[in-house]
XYZ file of C-alpha atoms in Angstrom:
564
model
C -23.413 -17.589 -12.807
C -22.656 -13.943 -13.338
C -20.695 -12.226 -10.637
C -22.069 -9.047 -9.205
C -20.283 -6.141 -7.608
C -20.897 -5.553 -3.939
C -19.627 -2.282 -2.556
C -19.346 -0.917 0.927
C -17.980 2.476 1.900
C -15.281 2.923 4.496
C -13.921 5.736 6.485
C -15.221 9.209 6.691
C -13.252 10.303 3.648
C -15.007 7.553 1.731
C -12.328 5.000 2.280
C -13.884 1.814 1.064
C -13.789 -1.342 3.082
C -12.243 -4.045 0.974
C -12.830 -6.184 -1.983
C -14.633 -9.411 -2.370
C -13.822 -10.425 -5.886
C -15.977 -13.060 -7.342
C -19.276 -14.759 -7.355
C -22.377 -13.870 -5.464
C -21.510 -14.448 -1.858
C -23.126 -17.159 0.157
C -25.485 -15.996 2.873
C -23.071 -14.420 5.378
C -20.169 -13.893 3.052
C -17.063 -13.321 5.052
C -15.354 -10.917 2.813
C -14.511 -7.461 3.075
C -16.477 -4.617 3.297
C -16.514 -3.380 0.039
C -16.367 -6.150 -1.600
C -15.870 -5.988 -5.057
C -16.388 -9.248 -6.461
C -14.077 -9.212 -9.311
C -11.669 -11.483 -10.755
C -8.480 -11.457 -9.162
C -5.122 -10.806 -10.318
C -2.096 -12.373 -9.245
C 1.439 -11.675 -9.551
C 4.351 -13.396 -10.965
C 7.095 -12.888 -8.558
C 10.164 -14.639 -7.472
C 9.601 -16.495 -4.303
C 9.054 -19.768 -2.585
C 6.941 -22.475 -4.104
C 3.674 -23.211 -2.392
C 1.589 -26.341 -2.191
C -1.610 -26.258 -4.183
C -4.859 -26.173 -2.290
C -6.950 -26.654 -5.372
C -8.960 -29.669 -6.416
C -6.031 -32.061 -6.297
C -5.032 -30.877 -2.870
C -8.532 -31.175 -1.497
C -8.268 -34.966 -1.511
C -4.642 -35.193 -0.468
C -3.806 -36.586 2.946
C -3.055 -33.893 5.480
C -0.793 -34.033 8.542
C -2.654 -34.897 11.724
C -2.504 -31.309 12.987
C -3.922 -29.818 9.782
C -7.686 -30.184 9.289
C -9.060 -31.410 5.970
C -11.065 -28.169 5.689
C -11.160 -24.763 7.352
C -12.809 -24.834 10.744
C -14.187 -21.960 12.793
C -10.845 -20.704 14.072
C -7.360 -20.220 12.629
C -3.910 -18.854 13.351
C -3.590 -15.143 14.068
C -2.456 -13.063 11.052
C 1.299 -12.972 10.481
C 3.614 -11.558 7.816
C 7.149 -12.433 6.774
C 8.360 -8.821 6.671
C 11.328 -7.952 8.910
C 10.573 -6.408 12.299
C 11.430 -2.762 12.828
C 14.924 -2.616 14.322
C 15.149 -0.795 17.630
C 18.202 0.915 19.118
C 19.440 0.040 22.581
C 19.260 2.459 25.434
C 16.559 4.520 27.044
C 13.072 4.630 25.540
C 9.750 6.266 26.369
C 6.291 5.157 25.262
C 3.161 7.200 24.605
C -0.315 5.811 23.920
C -1.714 7.702 20.939
C -5.114 6.051 20.504
C -7.177 3.353 22.170
C -10.561 2.756 20.574
C -13.274 0.325 19.516
C -14.593 0.967 16.015
C -18.238 0.077 15.429
C -19.224 2.658 12.813
C -17.778 5.634 10.952
C -17.232 7.846 13.976
C -13.525 8.739 14.251
C -11.633 8.485 17.481
C -10.425 11.914 18.587
C -7.842 12.580 21.272
C -4.738 14.551 22.124
C -1.106 13.566 21.737
C 1.537 14.882 24.166
C 5.310 14.415 23.704
C 7.039 11.852 25.916
C 8.638 12.787 29.215
C 12.231 11.828 29.865
C 13.519 11.191 26.336
C 14.162 14.755 25.163
C 12.781 16.160 21.928
C 15.346 14.761 19.476
C 15.250 11.002 19.008
C 17.330 8.317 17.365
C 14.170 6.461 16.335
C 10.390 6.541 16.730
C 8.391 3.325 16.278
C 4.622 3.091 15.894
C 2.860 -0.089 16.989
C -0.798 -0.921 16.482
C -2.280 -3.907 18.309
C -5.688 -5.050 17.133
C -8.261 -7.693 17.943
C -11.671 -8.624 16.544
C -13.992 -11.624 16.709
C -17.257 -12.691 15.164
C -18.072 -11.882 11.556
C -16.758 -8.807 9.758
C -15.495 -7.460 6.465
C -11.977 -6.110 6.090
C -11.811 -2.373 6.667
C -9.482 0.503 5.802
C -8.236 3.001 8.322
C -5.914 5.930 8.990
C -4.178 7.707 11.871
C -3.552 11.466 11.828
C -1.492 13.425 14.353
C -1.677 17.171 13.920
C -3.315 16.582 10.528
C -0.335 14.532 9.306
C -1.198 11.037 8.116
C 1.409 8.864 9.781
C -0.261 5.476 9.231
C -2.727 3.867 6.840
C -3.839 0.300 7.281
C -6.455 -2.344 6.562
C -7.747 -5.095 8.818
C -7.918 -8.894 8.665
C -11.218 -10.740 8.734
C -11.921 -12.487 12.047
C -12.842 -15.979 13.161
C -15.851 -16.512 15.440
C -13.446 -17.112 18.340
C -11.425 -14.008 17.539
C -7.998 -13.040 16.244
C -5.256 -10.647 17.296
C -2.616 -8.985 15.164
C -0.061 -6.190 15.343
C 1.689 -3.830 12.927
C 4.896 -1.881 13.477
C 6.188 1.047 11.451
C 9.262 3.283 11.593
C 7.827 6.803 11.821
C 11.034 8.682 12.667
C 10.572 10.893 9.609
C 7.583 12.547 11.333
C 9.612 13.614 14.390
C 8.819 17.297 13.813
C 5.138 16.457 14.290
C 5.827 14.647 17.572
C 7.651 17.486 19.310
C 4.533 19.362 20.418
C 1.027 18.695 21.671
C -1.272 17.752 18.774
C -4.803 16.638 17.981
C -5.219 12.956 17.115
C -7.775 11.474 14.741
C -8.074 7.785 13.910
C -10.735 5.950 11.936
C -11.293 2.378 10.852
C -14.746 2.688 9.312
C -16.890 -0.268 10.340
C -20.457 -1.584 10.361
C -21.762 -3.643 13.274
C -25.259 -5.121 13.144
C -27.041 -8.441 13.594
C -25.055 -9.974 10.719
C -21.643 -8.308 10.942
C -20.736 -8.536 14.602
C -17.004 -7.813 14.691
C -16.022 -4.758 16.738
C -12.483 -3.672 15.843
C -10.509 -2.998 19.016
C -7.139 -1.245 18.595
C -4.406 0.389 20.623
C -1.664 2.519 19.048
C 1.554 3.504 20.788
C 4.669 5.437 19.856
C 8.017 4.431 21.364
C 10.744 7.083 21.384
C 14.409 6.136 21.631
C 16.858 8.591 23.151
C 20.380 8.854 21.802
C 22.080 10.457 18.847
C 19.294 12.096 16.808
C 18.550 10.538 13.443
C 18.656 12.594 10.246
C 15.042 13.458 9.580
C 13.134 16.368 7.986
C 13.055 19.687 9.803
C 9.369 20.208 9.024
C 6.394 18.020 8.147
C 3.671 20.003 6.398
C 0.163 19.319 5.136
C -1.841 21.122 2.484
C -4.219 23.906 3.427
C -7.162 24.130 1.038
C -5.012 22.458 -1.580
C -2.084 24.846 -1.169
C 1.410 24.533 0.253
C 3.535 27.256 1.840
C 7.109 26.139 2.528
C 9.690 27.836 4.740
C 11.711 30.270 2.611
C 14.964 28.474 3.408
C 13.874 25.022 2.188
C 16.687 23.200 0.397
C 15.065 19.782 -0.028
C 11.339 19.053 -0.438
C 9.712 15.623 -0.696
C 5.974 14.970 -1.015
C 4.468 11.662 0.039
C 1.008 10.478 -1.005
C -0.875 7.616 0.660
C -2.776 6.608 -2.481
C -5.347 3.815 -2.240
C -8.033 2.837 -4.720
C -11.107 2.348 -2.558
C -14.497 3.762 -1.764
C -15.652 3.961 -5.353
C -16.746 0.508 -6.430
C -14.731 -0.602 -9.417
C -11.737 1.548 -8.469
C -11.224 -0.873 -5.591
C -9.803 -3.215 -8.245
C -8.919 -0.714 -10.957
C -6.432 -3.109 -12.602
C -9.361 -5.155 -13.983
C -11.283 -2.315 -15.633
C -12.157 -3.001 -19.289
C -12.681 -0.457 -22.088
C -16.172 0.241 -23.420
C -16.333 -2.313 -26.262
C -15.610 -5.207 -23.900
C -18.553 -6.942 -22.116
C -17.176 -6.761 -18.571
C -18.834 -5.671 -15.328
C -16.354 -2.850 -14.566
C -15.739 -0.310 -17.308
C -13.306 2.537 -17.895
C -12.986 4.202 -21.291
C -9.192 4.099 -21.124
C -8.981 0.620 -19.667
C -7.015 -0.312 -16.527
C -4.005 2.024 -16.804
C -3.693 4.227 -13.711
C -1.034 6.765 -12.825
C -0.786 8.979 -9.733
C 0.342 12.481 -10.676
C 1.258 15.494 -8.569
C 1.202 19.061 -9.929
C 2.637 22.308 -8.592
C 0.736 25.394 -9.773
C -0.706 23.355 -12.641
C 2.663 22.036 -13.814
C 3.339 18.296 -13.743
C 5.871 17.723 -10.943
C 5.808 13.961 -10.422
C 4.409 10.689 -11.756
C 4.112 7.251 -10.144
C 2.580 3.823 -10.573
C 0.018 3.066 -7.845
C 0.579 -0.075 -5.812
C -2.082 -2.728 -6.594
C -3.241 -3.401 -3.042
C -5.319 -6.502 -2.414
C -7.189 -6.326 0.882
C -8.064 -9.360 2.983
C -11.423 -10.037 1.328
C -10.014 -9.764 -2.175
C -10.187 -12.083 -5.141
C -13.541 -13.496 -4.030
C -11.757 -15.586 -1.473
C -11.254 -14.600 2.182
C -9.706 -18.050 2.750
C -6.578 -16.754 0.983
C -5.927 -14.109 3.619
C -6.946 -15.334 7.060
C -3.372 -16.038 8.164
C -1.066 -14.382 5.613
C -2.191 -11.044 4.115
C -1.076 -9.693 0.742
C 1.903 -7.333 0.475
C 1.373 -3.942 2.162
C -2.176 -4.798 3.258
C -1.513 -3.894 6.909
C 1.045 -1.124 6.274
C 0.198 1.035 3.264
C 3.352 2.757 2.056
C 3.220 6.278 0.606
C 4.355 7.186 -2.903
C 7.312 9.588 -2.745
C 7.955 12.512 -5.087
C 11.141 14.582 -4.868
C 9.980 18.167 -5.454
C 13.383 19.756 -4.755
C 13.719 21.023 -8.379
C 10.700 23.241 -7.582
C 12.196 24.637 -4.346
C 13.224 27.918 -5.985
C 9.602 28.468 -6.996
C 8.104 27.323 -3.695
C 10.442 29.360 -1.471
C 8.858 32.741 -2.234
C 6.783 32.679 0.965
C 3.480 32.445 -0.901
C 0.971 29.586 -1.020
C 1.253 27.366 -4.103
C -1.391 24.981 -5.368
C -0.437 21.324 -5.067
C -2.829 18.803 -6.576
C -2.842 15.009 -6.808
C -4.851 13.223 -9.488
C -5.202 9.668 -10.759
C -5.050 9.223 -14.522
C -7.566 6.762 -15.956
C -10.410 7.103 -13.460
C -13.684 7.525 -15.382
C -14.936 11.106 -15.335
C -17.155 11.833 -12.357
C -16.263 8.601 -10.583
C -14.768 8.630 -7.124
C -12.767 5.857 -5.596
C -9.309 7.153 -4.666
C -8.019 8.606 -1.443
C -4.682 10.433 -1.700
C -3.710 12.545 1.350
C -0.439 14.472 1.032
C 2.376 15.124 3.519
C 5.329 17.345 2.597
C 8.730 16.774 4.201
C 11.110 19.740 4.246
C 14.817 20.045 5.037
C 15.938 23.631 5.786
C 19.207 25.533 5.464
C 19.980 26.574 9.029
C 22.462 29.214 7.845
C 20.154 31.141 5.509
C 16.776 32.773 5.952
C 15.994 32.580 2.236
C 17.200 29.981 -0.245
C 16.709 31.011 -3.856
C 16.780 28.852 -6.955
C 15.191 28.007 -10.274
C 13.572 25.172 -12.197
C 15.895 24.578 -15.168
C 14.534 21.458 -16.891
C 10.973 20.238 -17.334
C 10.571 17.516 -19.916
C 7.434 15.367 -19.915
C 7.040 12.618 -22.481
C 3.717 11.699 -24.017
C 1.630 9.435 -21.829
C 1.040 6.190 -23.733
C -2.014 4.058 -23.029
C -3.084 1.562 -25.670
C -5.380 -1.432 -25.380
C -6.626 -4.154 -27.697
C -9.907 -6.002 -27.166
C -10.174 -9.489 -28.657
C -13.659 -11.097 -28.454
C -14.200 -14.844 -28.329
C -15.192 -17.665 -26.023
C -12.600 -16.040 -23.803
C -12.687 -12.264 -24.023
C -9.287 -10.620 -23.767
C -7.974 -7.103 -23.231
C -4.247 -6.450 -23.643
C -3.036 -3.116 -22.265
C 0.260 -1.303 -22.508
C 0.905 2.064 -20.912
C 3.741 4.255 -19.716
C 5.088 7.737 -19.125
C 8.398 9.581 -18.604
C 9.225 12.782 -16.771
C 12.494 14.635 -16.151
C 12.748 17.737 -13.960
C 15.821 19.564 -12.696
C 16.494 22.677 -10.711
C 19.004 24.316 -8.398
C 19.046 26.051 -5.034
C 21.734 28.461 -3.852
C 22.423 27.366 -0.289
C 24.894 28.429 2.416
C 27.105 25.557 1.255
C 26.947 26.440 -2.429
C 24.745 25.765 -5.421
C 23.051 22.356 -5.387
C 21.371 20.975 -8.505
C 18.821 18.168 -8.237
C 17.722 16.141 -11.262
C 14.794 13.741 -11.003
C 14.011 11.220 -13.732
C 11.020 8.861 -13.589
C 9.815 6.216 -16.020
C 6.614 4.154 -15.703
C 5.402 1.094 -17.620
C 2.401 -1.210 -17.325
C 1.735 -4.403 -19.292
C -1.398 -6.476 -18.655
C -3.470 -9.292 -20.164
C -7.012 -9.732 -18.804
C -9.087 -12.778 -19.820
C -12.645 -13.737 -18.906
C -15.608 -15.764 -20.140
C -19.251 -14.738 -20.528
C -20.700 -14.531 -17.060
C -17.158 -14.006 -15.709
C -17.012 -17.520 -14.278
C -13.411 -17.433 -15.445
C -11.628 -14.189 -14.687
C -7.843 -14.021 -14.997
C -5.154 -11.356 -15.024
C -1.426 -11.278 -15.722
C -0.098 -7.796 -14.926
C 3.255 -6.075 -14.366
C 4.013 -2.501 -13.332
C 7.454 -0.894 -13.235
C 8.324 2.449 -11.692
C 11.968 3.517 -12.118
C 13.278 6.765 -10.713
C 16.676 8.341 -10.211
C 17.574 11.398 -8.159
C 20.967 13.030 -8.770
C 22.224 15.667 -6.333
C 25.195 17.650 -7.597
C 26.774 20.215 -5.341
C 29.887 20.397 -3.253
C 31.868 17.209 -3.855
C 31.066 14.341 -6.262
C 27.499 14.000 -7.519
C 25.347 11.426 -5.722
C 22.710 9.402 -7.588
C 20.079 7.173 -6.002
C 18.221 4.895 -8.383
C 15.079 3.097 -7.231
C 13.490 0.390 -9.385
C 10.055 -0.835 -8.292
C 8.246 -3.808 -9.822
C 4.740 -4.974 -8.889
C 3.219 -8.127 -10.355
C -0.094 -10.014 -10.355
C -0.768 -13.360 -11.987
C -3.890 -15.295 -11.117
C -7.387 -16.479 -11.870
C -10.782 -17.149 -10.378
C -12.769 -20.092 -11.736
C -16.340 -20.987 -10.735
C -17.257 -24.542 -11.686
C -20.659 -26.001 -12.503
C -20.850 -27.265 -8.915
C -20.539 -23.689 -7.595
C -17.013 -24.450 -6.461
C -14.962 -21.241 -6.573
C -11.188 -21.578 -6.809
C -8.701 -18.725 -6.721
C -5.044 -19.160 -7.617
C -2.714 -16.197 -7.549
C 0.731 -14.837 -6.928
C 1.441 -11.258 -5.819
C 4.859 -9.653 -5.946
C 6.435 -6.505 -4.562
C 10.064 -5.977 -5.580
C 12.407 -3.023 -5.065
C 16.044 -2.335 -5.873
C 17.813 0.772 -4.518
C 21.390 1.685 -5.433
C 23.260 4.846 -4.424
C 26.441 5.833 -6.234
C 28.871 8.685 -5.701
C 31.358 9.617 -8.394
C 30.287 6.450 -10.223
C 31.027 4.100 -7.308
C 28.349 2.241 -5.389
C 28.095 3.383 -1.787
C 24.872 1.708 -0.649
C 22.438 -0.846 -2.047
C 19.460 -3.000 -1.114
C 17.035 -5.394 -2.773
C 13.598 -6.418 -1.528
C 11.520 -9.301 -2.874
C 8.166 -9.936 -1.174
C 6.200 -12.755 -2.817
C 2.776 -14.047 -1.821
C 1.273 -17.213 -3.359
C -2.173 -18.639 -2.647
C -4.573 -21.335 -3.827
C -7.962 -21.642 -2.126
C -11.402 -23.046 -2.922
C -14.862 -22.955 -1.344
C -18.462 -23.729 -2.283
C -20.828 -20.875 -3.023
C -24.519 -20.578 -2.161
C -24.510 -23.028 0.751
C -24.707 -22.509 4.513
C -21.442 -21.491 6.101
C -20.780 -24.916 7.615
C -21.061 -26.552 4.175
C -18.514 -24.446 2.300
C -15.769 -27.092 2.507
C -13.146 -24.389 2.275
C -9.496 -25.283 1.760
C -6.514 -23.109 1.130
C -2.741 -23.085 1.068
C -0.953 -19.740 1.195
C 2.676 -18.710 1.534
C 4.873 -15.650 1.696
C 8.602 -15.290 1.314
C 10.108 -11.914 2.151
C 13.760 -11.369 1.244
C 15.803 -8.222 1.738
C 19.561 -8.048 1.409
C 22.176 -5.401 0.777
C 24.619 -3.099 2.543
C 22.709 -3.299 5.830
C 22.495 -7.093 6.017
C 19.978 -9.807 5.212
C 16.457 -10.943 6.107
C 14.864 -14.024 4.546
C 11.704 -15.476 6.076
C 9.170 -17.939 4.659
C 5.662 -18.660 5.958
C 3.137 -21.288 4.843
C -0.394 -21.888 6.104
C -2.750 -24.765 5.249
C -6.441 -24.577 6.196
C -5.560 -21.782 8.617
C -2.757 -23.695 10.349
C 0.732 -22.202 10.180
C 2.827 -25.114 8.895
C 6.083 -23.294 8.109
C 7.929 -20.371 9.662
C 11.483 -20.487 8.411
C 14.261 -17.904 8.706
C 17.272 -18.360 6.445
C 19.496 -15.467 7.533
């Protein structure tokens, strides 16, 4: 049975709903909107072991409170990530959006600052509460306040009886945006008809905490017609890009693309290597590895995601680029072209959304901060692949890139030099059979960056090492039984040193593991779906420890364990 690609467009900016990797769906397939039915990846990542829900597990005895197969309802979605910490003391809450999404019409409203908590806050926390019932794909969405994208998310797939979920995010960095009345736009692109009945009902609030103001950017800017004009006294500039591969078919699961000689359903001349670049006036200013998001219909198997979503599925994190070495250039009061592009996307093919916010810290003692870019050293981008034909086709890919930029600004507190180094690497092995009834991927991305700030006092260096992993397979048997086994990993290490001594550190290890099976091409009540999924999220360092493990079996939450 050859898998086909099913695509469905999302939000107004052509955000695509989600992926359904795998075989032709049964009549009323439950998977995400966009479904790309492609073979999944999975990630090797440190984390808790999980019970198999594959063939062996299907016949194993289950506890009395766990059904032998998925029913028509299951536990509400939950993640093991730590909650957003909240300061004590006075707080004020503002409702930003309250909407039901049935189509691609955005919600539009007006935000007003809170009364009674001042205009400088110790913390600002966003919370989205959602509910949906019936039948629906997973969908992508965004929230803009004053044109600034403060939140990007995707949705879970519902049960007939309905589910509820919530997401929290620390949005203190956008405080400049929240200090005045602003237009609001929110969209979770959706389709509701006789088949897909789920209306997505959401409410978004912001809670403001009074107290000693946090250190956050003085300004939050967006691009105007692709250009950026910074205040002339900017002394630190950071761009953030909410990059998601979606809305363009195969770019929904770009990590599986195969080069032209290989007989695979999704092609890209350069293979699967992708890199998100940002340029200032045509000059390369930053590079980054995109995060390999898997939405809640992904890997041909919605039964993997009903209770525990993949890493970052509900809270898409932006890529950050420190553009401070370019501050001397940008501070001339003129508009400068800032462009984001994704390396590796086939020419003329869409599929990526990459809105840009720019965070600016200003020198309160000077009207104009001057400076200069002193170092710009870009290595050659490497992207090599090898196709090996056989009963199992195989594509091995290795890619990478390096960039170093440095520059200084002359501030009221002296000359400050910022040096940014970034190094990317990607190593993948993709295997599949004719007809793609076996489709497997083992993939690792690393994104290492260091930022050294040298001015008054000892130099301070912050090094961030990111590692993303996928390791998994989809197999469709002769009996039309589809089984997906995968592990996804999201790891980060951040260390700050001053004068060679460590002053702050943290490590994050978020590991998802799943094994689920269901029968294709039968009525919904005959799918005999089973699945065991787990997540362990560990973070530890200077600020303390969080270690939580979750396990679900056939939609029942069987473990929720906190170790610290």
